[in-house]
Short mmCIF file of C-alpha atoms in Angstrom, two decimals:
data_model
loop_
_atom_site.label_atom_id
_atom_site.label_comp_id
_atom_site.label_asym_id
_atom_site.label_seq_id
_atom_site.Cartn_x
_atom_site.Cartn_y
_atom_site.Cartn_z
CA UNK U 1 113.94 77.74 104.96
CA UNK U 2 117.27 78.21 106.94
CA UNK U 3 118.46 80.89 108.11
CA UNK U 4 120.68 82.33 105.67
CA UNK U 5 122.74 84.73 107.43
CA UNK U 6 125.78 83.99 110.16
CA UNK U 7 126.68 86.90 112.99
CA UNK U 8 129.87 87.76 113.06
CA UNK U 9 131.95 90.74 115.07
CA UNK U 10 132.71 93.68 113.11
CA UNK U 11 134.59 96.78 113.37
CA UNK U 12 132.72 99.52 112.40
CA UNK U 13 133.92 102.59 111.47
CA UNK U 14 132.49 105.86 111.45
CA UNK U 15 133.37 109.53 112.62
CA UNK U 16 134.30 107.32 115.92
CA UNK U 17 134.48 103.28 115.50
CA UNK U 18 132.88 100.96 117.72
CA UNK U 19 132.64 97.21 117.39
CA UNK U 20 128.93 95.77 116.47
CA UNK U 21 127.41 92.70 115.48
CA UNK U 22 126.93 92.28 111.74
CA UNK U 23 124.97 89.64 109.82
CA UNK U 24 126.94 88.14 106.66
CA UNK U 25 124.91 85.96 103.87
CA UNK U 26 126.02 82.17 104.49
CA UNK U 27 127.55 80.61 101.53
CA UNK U 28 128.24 76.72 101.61
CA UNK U 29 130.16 74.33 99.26
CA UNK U 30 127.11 72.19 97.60
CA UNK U 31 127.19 68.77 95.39
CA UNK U 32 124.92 67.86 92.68
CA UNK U 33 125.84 64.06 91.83
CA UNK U 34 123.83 63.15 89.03
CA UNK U 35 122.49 59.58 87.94
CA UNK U 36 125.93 58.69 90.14
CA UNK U 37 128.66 60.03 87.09
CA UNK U 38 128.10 63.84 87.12
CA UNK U 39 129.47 65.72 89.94
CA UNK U 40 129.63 69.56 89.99
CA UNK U 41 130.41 71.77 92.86
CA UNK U 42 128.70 74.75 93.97
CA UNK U 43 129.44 78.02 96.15
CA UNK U 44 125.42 78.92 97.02
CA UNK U 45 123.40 79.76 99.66
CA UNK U 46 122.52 76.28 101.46
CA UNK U 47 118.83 76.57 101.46
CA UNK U 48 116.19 75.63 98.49
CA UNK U 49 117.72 73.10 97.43
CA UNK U 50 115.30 71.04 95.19
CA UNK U 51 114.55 73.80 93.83
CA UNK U 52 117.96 74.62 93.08
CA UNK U 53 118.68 71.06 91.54
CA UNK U 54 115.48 71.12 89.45
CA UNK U 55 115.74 74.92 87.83
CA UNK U 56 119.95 74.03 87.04
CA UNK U 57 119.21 70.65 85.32
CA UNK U 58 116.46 72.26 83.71
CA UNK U 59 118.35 75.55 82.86
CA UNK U 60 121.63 72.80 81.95
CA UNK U 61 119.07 70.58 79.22
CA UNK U 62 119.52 67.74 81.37
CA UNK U 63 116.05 67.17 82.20
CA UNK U 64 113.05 68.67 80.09
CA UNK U 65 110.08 67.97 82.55
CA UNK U 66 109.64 66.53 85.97
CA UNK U 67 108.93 63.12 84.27
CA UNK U 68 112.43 62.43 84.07
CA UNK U 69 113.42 63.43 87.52
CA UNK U 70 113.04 59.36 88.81
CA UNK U 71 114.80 60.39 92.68
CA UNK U 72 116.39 62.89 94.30
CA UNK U 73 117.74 62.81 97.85
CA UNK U 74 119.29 65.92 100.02
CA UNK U 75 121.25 65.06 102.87
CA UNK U 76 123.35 68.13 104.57
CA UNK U 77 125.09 69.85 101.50
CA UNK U 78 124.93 66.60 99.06
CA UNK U 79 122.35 66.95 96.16
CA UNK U 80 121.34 63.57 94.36
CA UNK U 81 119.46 62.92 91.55
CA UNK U 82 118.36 59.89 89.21
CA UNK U 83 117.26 61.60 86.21
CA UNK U 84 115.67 59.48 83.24
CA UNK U 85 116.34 61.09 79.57
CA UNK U 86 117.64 58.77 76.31
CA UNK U 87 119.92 61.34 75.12
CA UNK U 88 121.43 61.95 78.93
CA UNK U 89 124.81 60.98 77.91
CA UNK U 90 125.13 63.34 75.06
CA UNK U 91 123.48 66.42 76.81
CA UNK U 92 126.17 65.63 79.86
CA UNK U 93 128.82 66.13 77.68
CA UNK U 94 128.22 68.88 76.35
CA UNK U 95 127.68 70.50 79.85
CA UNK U 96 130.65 68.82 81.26
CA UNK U 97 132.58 69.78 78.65
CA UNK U 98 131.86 73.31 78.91
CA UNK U 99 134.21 74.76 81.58
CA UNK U 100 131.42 76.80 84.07
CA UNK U 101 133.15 79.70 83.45
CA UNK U 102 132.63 79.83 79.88
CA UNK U 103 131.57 77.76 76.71
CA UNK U 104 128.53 79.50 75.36
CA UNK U 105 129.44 79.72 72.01
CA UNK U 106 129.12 76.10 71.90
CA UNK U 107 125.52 76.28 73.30
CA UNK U 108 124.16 78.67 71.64
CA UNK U 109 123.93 76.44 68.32
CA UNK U 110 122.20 74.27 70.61
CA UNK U 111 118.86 76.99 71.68
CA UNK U 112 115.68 77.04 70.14
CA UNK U 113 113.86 80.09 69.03
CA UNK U 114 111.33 81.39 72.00
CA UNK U 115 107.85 81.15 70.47
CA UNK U 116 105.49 83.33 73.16
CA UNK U 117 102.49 85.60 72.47
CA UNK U 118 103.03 87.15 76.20
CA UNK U 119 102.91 90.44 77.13
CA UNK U 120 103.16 92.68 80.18
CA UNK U 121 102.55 96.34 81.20
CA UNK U 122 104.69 98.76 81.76
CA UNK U 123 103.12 99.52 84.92
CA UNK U 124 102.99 95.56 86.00
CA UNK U 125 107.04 95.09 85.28
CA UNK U 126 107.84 98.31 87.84
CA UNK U 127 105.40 97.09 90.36
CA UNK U 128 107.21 93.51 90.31
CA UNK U 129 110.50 95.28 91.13
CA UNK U 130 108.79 97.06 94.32
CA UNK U 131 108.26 93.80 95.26
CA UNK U 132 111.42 91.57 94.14
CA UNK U 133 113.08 94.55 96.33
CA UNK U 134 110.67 93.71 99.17
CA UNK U 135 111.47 90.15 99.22
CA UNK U 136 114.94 90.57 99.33
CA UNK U 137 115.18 89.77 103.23
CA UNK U 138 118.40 88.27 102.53
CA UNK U 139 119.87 91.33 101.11
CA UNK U 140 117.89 93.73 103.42
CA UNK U 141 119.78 91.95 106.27
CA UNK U 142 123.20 91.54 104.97
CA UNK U 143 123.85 93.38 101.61
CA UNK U 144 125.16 90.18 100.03
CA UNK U 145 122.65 88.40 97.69
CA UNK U 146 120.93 88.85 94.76
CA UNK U 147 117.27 88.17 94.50
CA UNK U 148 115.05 86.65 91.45
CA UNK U 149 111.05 86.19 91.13
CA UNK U 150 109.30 84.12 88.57
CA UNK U 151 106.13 85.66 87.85
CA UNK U 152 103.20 84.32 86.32
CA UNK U 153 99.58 85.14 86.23
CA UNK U 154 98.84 86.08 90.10
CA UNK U 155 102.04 83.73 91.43
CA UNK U 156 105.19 85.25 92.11
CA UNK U 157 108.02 82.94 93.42
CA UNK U 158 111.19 84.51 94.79
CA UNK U 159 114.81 82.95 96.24
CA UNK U 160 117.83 84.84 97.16
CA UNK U 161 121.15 83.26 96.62
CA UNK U 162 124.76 84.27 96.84
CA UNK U 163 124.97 83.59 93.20
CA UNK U 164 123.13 85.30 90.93
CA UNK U 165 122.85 82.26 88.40
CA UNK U 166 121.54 80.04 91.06
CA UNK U 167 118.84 82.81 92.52
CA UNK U 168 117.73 82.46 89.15
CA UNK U 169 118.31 78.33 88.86
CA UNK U 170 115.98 78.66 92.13
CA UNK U 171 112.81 80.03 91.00
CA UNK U 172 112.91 78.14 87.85
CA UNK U 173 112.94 75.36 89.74
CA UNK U 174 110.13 76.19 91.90
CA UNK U 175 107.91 77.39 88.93
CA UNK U 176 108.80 73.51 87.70
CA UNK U 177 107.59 72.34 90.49
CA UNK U 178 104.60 74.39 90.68
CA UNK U 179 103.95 73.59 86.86
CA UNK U 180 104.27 77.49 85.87
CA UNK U 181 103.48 77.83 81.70
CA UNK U 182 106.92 79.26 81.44
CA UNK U 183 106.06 80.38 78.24
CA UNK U 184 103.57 83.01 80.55
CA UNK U 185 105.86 83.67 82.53
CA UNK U 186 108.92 86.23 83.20
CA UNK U 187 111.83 86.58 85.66
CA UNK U 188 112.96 89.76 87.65
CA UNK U 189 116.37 89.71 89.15
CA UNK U 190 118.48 91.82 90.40
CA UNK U 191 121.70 90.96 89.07
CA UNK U 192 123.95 91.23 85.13
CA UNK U 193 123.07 89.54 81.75
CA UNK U 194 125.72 87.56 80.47
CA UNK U 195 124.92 84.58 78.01
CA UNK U 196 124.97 81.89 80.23
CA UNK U 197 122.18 83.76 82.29
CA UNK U 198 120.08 84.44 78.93
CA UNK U 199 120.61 80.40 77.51
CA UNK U 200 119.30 79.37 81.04
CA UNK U 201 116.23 81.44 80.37
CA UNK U 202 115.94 80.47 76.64
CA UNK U 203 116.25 76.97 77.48
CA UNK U 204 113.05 76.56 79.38
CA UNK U 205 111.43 79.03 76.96
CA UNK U 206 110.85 82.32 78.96
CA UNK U 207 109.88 85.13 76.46
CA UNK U 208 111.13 88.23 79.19
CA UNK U 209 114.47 88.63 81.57
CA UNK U 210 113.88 91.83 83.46
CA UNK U 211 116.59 93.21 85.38
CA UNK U 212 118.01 96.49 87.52
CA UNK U 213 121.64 96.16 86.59
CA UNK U 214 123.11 96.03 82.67
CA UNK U 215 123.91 93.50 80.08
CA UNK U 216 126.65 92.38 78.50
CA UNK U 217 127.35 91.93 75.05
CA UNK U 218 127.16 87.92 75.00
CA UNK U 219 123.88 88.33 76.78
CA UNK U 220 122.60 90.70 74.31
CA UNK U 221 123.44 87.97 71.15
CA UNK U 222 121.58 85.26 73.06
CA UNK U 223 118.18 87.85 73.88
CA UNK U 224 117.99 88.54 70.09
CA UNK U 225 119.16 85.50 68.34
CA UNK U 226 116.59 83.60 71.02
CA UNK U 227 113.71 85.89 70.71
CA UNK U 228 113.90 86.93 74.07
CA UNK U 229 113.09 90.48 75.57
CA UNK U 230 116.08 91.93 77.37
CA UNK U 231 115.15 94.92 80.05
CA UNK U 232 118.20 96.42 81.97
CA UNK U 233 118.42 99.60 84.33
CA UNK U 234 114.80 99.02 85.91
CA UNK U 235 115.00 101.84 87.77
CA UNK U 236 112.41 103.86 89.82
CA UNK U 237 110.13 104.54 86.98
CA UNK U 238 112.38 104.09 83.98
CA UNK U 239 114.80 101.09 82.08
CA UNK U 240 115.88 100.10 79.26
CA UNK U 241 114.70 97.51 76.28
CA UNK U 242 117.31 95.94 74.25
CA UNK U 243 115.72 93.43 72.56
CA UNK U 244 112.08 92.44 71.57
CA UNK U 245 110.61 95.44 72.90
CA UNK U 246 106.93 94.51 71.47
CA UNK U 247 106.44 92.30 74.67
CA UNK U 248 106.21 95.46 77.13
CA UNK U 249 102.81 97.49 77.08
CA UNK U 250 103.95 101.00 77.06
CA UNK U 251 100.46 103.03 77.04
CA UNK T 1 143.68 98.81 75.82
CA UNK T 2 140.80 97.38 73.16
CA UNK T 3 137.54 99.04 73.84
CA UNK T 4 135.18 97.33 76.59
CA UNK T 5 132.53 98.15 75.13
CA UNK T 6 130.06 97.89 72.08
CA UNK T 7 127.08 100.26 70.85
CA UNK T 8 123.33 99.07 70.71
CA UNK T 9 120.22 100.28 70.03
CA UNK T 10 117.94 99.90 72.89
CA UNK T 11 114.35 102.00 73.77
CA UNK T 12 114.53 103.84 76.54
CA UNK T 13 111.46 103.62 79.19
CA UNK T 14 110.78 106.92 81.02
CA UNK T 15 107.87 109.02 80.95
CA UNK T 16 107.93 109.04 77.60
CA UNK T 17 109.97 106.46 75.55
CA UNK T 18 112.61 106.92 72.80
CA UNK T 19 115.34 105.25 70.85
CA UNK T 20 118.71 105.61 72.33
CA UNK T 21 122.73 104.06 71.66
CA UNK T 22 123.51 102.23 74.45
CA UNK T 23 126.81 101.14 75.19
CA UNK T 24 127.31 97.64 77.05
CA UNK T 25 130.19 96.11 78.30
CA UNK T 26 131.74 93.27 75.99
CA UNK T 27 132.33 90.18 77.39
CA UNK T 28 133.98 87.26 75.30
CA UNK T 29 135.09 83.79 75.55
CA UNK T 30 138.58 83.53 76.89
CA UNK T 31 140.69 79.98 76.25
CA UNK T 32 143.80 79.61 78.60
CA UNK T 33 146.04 76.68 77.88
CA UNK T 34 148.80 76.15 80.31
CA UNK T 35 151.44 73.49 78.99
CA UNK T 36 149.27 72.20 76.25
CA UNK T 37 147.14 69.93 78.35
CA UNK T 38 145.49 72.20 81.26
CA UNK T 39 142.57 74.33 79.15
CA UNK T 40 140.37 76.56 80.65
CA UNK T 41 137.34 78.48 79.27
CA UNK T 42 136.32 82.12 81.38
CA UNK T 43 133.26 84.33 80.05
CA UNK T 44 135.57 87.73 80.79
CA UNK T 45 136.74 91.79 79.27
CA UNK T 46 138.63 90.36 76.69
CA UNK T 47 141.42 93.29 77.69
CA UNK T 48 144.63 93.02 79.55
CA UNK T 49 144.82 89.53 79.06
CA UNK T 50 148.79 88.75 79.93
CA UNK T 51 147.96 90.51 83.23
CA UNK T 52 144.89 88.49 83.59
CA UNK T 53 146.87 84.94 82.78
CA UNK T 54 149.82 85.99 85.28
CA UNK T 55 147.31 86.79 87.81
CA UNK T 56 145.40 83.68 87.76
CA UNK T 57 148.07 81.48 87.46
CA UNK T 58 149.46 83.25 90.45
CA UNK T 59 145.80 83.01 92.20
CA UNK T 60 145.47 79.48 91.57
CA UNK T 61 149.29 78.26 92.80
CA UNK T 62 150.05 77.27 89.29
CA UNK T 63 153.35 79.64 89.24
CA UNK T 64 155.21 81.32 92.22
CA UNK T 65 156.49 84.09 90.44
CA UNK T 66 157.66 85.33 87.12
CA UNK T 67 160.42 83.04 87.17
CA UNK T 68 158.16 80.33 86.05
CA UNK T 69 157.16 81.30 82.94
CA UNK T 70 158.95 79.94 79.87
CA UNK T 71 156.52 81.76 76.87
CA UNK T 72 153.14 83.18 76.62
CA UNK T 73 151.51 83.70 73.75
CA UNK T 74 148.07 85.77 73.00
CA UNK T 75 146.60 85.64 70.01
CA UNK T 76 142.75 86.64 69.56
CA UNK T 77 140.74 84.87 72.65
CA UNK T 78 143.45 82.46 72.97
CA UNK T 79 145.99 82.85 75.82
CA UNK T 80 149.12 79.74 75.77
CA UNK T 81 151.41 79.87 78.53
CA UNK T 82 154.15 77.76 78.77
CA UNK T 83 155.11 77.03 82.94
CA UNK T 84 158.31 75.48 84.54
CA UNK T 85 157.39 74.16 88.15
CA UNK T 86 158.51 70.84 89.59
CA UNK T 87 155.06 70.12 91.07
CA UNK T 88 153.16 71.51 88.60
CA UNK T 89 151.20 67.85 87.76
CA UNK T 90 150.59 68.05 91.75
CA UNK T 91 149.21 72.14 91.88
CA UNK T 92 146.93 70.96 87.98
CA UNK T 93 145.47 68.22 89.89
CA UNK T 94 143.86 70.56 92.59
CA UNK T 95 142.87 73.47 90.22
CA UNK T 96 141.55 71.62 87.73
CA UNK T 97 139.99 68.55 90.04
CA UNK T 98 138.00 71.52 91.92
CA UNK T 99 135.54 73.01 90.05
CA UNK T 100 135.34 77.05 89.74
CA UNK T 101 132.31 76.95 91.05
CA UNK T 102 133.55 75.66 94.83
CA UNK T 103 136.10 73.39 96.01
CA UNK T 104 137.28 76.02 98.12
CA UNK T 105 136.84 73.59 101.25
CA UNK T 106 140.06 71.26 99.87
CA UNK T 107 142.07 74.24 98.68
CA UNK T 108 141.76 76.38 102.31
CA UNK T 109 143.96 73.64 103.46
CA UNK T 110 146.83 74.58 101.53
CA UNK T 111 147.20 78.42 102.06
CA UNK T 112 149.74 79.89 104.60
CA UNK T 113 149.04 82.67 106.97
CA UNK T 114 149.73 85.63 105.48
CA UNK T 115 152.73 87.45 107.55
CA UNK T 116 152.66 91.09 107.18
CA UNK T 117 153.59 94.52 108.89
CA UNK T 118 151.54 96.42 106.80
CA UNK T 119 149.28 98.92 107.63
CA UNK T 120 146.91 101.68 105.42
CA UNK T 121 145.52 105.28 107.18
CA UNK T 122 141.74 105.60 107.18
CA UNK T 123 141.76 108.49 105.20
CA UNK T 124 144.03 106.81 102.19
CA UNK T 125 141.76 103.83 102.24
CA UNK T 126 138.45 105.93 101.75
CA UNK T 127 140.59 107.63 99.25
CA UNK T 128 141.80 104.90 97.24
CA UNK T 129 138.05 104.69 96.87
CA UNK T 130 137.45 108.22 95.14
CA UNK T 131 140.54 106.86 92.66
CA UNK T 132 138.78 103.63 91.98
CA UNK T 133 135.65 105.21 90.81
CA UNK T 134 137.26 107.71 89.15
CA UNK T 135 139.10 104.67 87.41
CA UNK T 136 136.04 102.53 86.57
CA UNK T 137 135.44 103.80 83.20
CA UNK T 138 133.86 100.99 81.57
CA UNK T 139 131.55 100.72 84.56
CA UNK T 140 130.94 104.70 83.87
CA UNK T 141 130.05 104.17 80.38
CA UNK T 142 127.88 100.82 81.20
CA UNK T 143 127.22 100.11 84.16
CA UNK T 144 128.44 96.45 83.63
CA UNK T 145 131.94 95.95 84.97
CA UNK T 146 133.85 95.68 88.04
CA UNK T 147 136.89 97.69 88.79
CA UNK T 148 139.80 96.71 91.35
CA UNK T 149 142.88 98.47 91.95
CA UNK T 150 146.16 96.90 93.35
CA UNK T 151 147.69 100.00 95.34
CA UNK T 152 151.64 100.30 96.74
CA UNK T 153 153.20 102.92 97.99
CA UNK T 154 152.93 105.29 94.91
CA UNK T 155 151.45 102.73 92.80
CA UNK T 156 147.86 102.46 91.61
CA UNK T 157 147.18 99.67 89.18
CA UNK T 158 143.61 99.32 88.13
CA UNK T 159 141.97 97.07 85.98
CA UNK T 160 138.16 96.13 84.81
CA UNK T 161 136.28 93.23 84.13
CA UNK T 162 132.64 91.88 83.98
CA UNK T 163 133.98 89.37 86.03
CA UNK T 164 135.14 90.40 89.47
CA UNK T 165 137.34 87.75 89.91
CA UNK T 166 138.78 88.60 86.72
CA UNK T 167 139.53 92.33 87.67
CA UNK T 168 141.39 91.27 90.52
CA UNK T 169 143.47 88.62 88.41
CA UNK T 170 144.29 91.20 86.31
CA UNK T 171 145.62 94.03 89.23
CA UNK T 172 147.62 90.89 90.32
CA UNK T 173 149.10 90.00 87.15
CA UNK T 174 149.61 93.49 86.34
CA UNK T 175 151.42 93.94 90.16
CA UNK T 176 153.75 90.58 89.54
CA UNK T 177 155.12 91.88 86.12
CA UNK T 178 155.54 95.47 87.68
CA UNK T 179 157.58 93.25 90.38
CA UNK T 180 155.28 94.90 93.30
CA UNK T 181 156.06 93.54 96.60
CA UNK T 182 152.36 92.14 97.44
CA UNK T 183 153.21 91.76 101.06
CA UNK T 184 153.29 95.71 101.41
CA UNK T 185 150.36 95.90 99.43
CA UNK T 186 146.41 96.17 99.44
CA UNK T 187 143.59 95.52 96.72
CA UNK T 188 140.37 97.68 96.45
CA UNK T 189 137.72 96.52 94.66
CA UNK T 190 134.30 96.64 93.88
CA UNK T 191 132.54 93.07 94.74
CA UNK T 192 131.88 90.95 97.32
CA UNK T 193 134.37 89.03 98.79
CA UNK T 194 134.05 85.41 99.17
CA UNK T 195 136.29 82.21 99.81
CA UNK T 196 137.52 81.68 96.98
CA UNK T 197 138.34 85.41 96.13
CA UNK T 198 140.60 85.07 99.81
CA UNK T 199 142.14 82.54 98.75
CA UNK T 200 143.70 84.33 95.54
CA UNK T 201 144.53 87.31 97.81
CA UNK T 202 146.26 84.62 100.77
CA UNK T 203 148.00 82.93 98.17
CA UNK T 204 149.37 85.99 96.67
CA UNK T 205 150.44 86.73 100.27
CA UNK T 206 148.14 90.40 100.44
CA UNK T 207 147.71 91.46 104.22
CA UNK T 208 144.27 93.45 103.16
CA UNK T 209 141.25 93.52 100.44
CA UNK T 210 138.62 96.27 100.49
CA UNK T 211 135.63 96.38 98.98
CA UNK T 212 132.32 98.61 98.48
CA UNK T 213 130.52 95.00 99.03
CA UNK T 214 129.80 92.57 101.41
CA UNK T 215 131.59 89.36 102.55
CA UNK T 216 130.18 85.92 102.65
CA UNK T 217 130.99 83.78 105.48
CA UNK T 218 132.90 81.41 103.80
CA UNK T 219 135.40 84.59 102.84
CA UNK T 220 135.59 85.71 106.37
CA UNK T 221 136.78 82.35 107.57
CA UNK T 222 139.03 82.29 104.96
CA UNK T 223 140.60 86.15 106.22
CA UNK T 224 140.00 85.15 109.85
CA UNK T 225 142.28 81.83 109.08
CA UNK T 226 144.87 83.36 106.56
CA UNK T 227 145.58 86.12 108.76
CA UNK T 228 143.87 88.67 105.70
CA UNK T 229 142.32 91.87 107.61
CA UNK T 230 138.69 92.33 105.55
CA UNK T 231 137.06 95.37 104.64
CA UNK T 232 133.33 95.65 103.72
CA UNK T 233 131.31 98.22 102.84
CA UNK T 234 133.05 101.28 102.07
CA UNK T 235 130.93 103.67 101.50
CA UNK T 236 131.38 107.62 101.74
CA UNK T 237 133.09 108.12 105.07
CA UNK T 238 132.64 104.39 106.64
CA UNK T 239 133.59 100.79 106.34
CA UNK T 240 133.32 98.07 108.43
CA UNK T 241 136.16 96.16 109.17
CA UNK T 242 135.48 92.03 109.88
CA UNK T 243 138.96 90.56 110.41
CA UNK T 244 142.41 91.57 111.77
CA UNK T 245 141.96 95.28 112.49
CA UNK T 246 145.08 96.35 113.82
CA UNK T 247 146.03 96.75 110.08
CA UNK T 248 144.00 99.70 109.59
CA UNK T 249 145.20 102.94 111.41
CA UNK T 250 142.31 104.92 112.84
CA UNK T 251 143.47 107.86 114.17
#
């Protein structure tokens, strides 16, 4: 892993000021250059890369399994990949031609239903915070990054990124690569709950998002029309369910 | 103002658990069109939204002032602006051929050094602060926005957004049609601060930003290059300041 902090001089101030040496999370312009046509740009923390490029194409629909991942080659901030799928040219344009800002509506109509017997305890999901927050070296060091585990069964995977969505894009793609049952399986993070976030996680079928901050209203439609369970506000010993609550083991 | 928020029903998990109305922020999907052909999509408040398509326009280089603008029209989540610049096909090209998620690299090289005299006390900047929270009252309600505030002389424009790019679009927008003279000016916000959030502020020509966050270290070359004097972390009493100091009086 590189390091993912830079020193820089800083001014602090205080009662008195005094200048200091402060760490600040590295962000770096990254390409993903798919089969050689698609080409999207990234502001993210320059380090997990294949992971990275494996959770977003999974999270994006444009790969299903690591069987159609044919080659993929990272040299300095460049990400490409040859991915194998029949239907690559339709699923491209419907990401492509959904600005990244936006354009959830459109996918929605496109998510299954999340179909998961899986369960976890109350006590399990506030341990798994204790620990997301102990992993969070990034943020420990420099304030600036969010943090997201996949956990499943006795594994828990965690990245930090600049970006929220890609912290998350991260550990999907190392639980692809580690062949997690992402049906089993649940993410903690530490940042909001838009749609886009909530499609991601419907899309590779995760039953549970679990996070200390709040949803949003588009979020919220996806968790319920999806089947997923939506947990804001974990906080010390409490948070909030918004959707699905049968999946959490109160007593 | 529409409301920013919608009620849900959501189980609250604390020693015991119970039913509760939550309130969560709304987020919706936004359509700009600028002269019919450039079309944009943003996941955002849907609130403010002629301040929000002046300030991005402004952010992105794609008018220089109010001057520019020929018609606007808002109607639901649509947003049509009609722009007069000679080198608008020149500006469209570079927003729309970088993608929002980066490009930042290409667009660094087009932003001016910001020339300002300006300079804030240390005790109005840690109060703006107090006035910004006081002001964030969809964030009080959900925890799920960001606030910024666009502050001169007697002025205090604040604006939310789940986006934080958005809320500062919108304290910009809302500056430019209150004819606020940005180079005497300062923004206070509530996220982190990188490149491509310096790059709206250069552009505008802002001599400060100030934030309860941290920077990234793509932002702080973009404030150590533009001439933009950074503010991180202000919290309570302190702050730390990364670029330019001499704009903030300390005693």
């Amino acid at each position: 892993m590189s390091t993912m902090y830079e020193k820089v001089s800083a001014l602090a101030v205080r009662e008195t000021s005094k200048s200091i040496q402060e760490k600040i999370v590295k962000d770096a312009e990254i390409e993903l250059i798919v089969n050689k046509t698609l080409t999207r740009k990234f502001s993210i923390s320059p380090d997990s890369l294949k992971e990275f490029a494996m959770g977003y194409l999974l999270g994006e629909g444009l790969i299903r399994s690591l069987e159609n991942v044919e080659e993929i080659s990272i040299e300095e901030n460049t990400v490409k990949v040859q991915v194998d799928m029949e239907d690559f040219d339709i699923v491209q344009e419907l990401v492509v031609g959904s600005d990244c800002f936006g354009g959830w509506r459109q996918k929605i109509e496109f998510i299954d239903k999340v179909e998961s017997e899986f369960t976890v305890d109350k006590k399990k999901l506030l341990k798994s915070f204790i620990k997301l927050k102990d992993n969070a070296f990034t943020w420990q060091k420099t304030g600036g990054a969010h943090v997201a585990a996949l956990i499943y069964k006795d594994k828990f995977l965690s990245r930090e990124d600049v970006s929220r969505h890609v912290a998350v894009d991260k550990v999907i793609g190392a639980g692809l690569l580690e062949k997690v049952d992402f049906k089993n399986s649940y993410i903690a993070y530490s940042g909001r709950m838009p749609a886009d976030m909530l499609i991601k996680i419907a899309r590779v079928g995760m039953p549970l998002i679990a996070s200390n901050a709040a949803p949003t209203t588009s979020g919220y439609a996806v968790a319920k029309e999806a089947g997923i369970t939506m947990v804001g506000f974990v906080r010390g010993e409490r948070f909030n369910i918004y959707t699905h609550p049968h999946r959490v083991v109160i007593d």
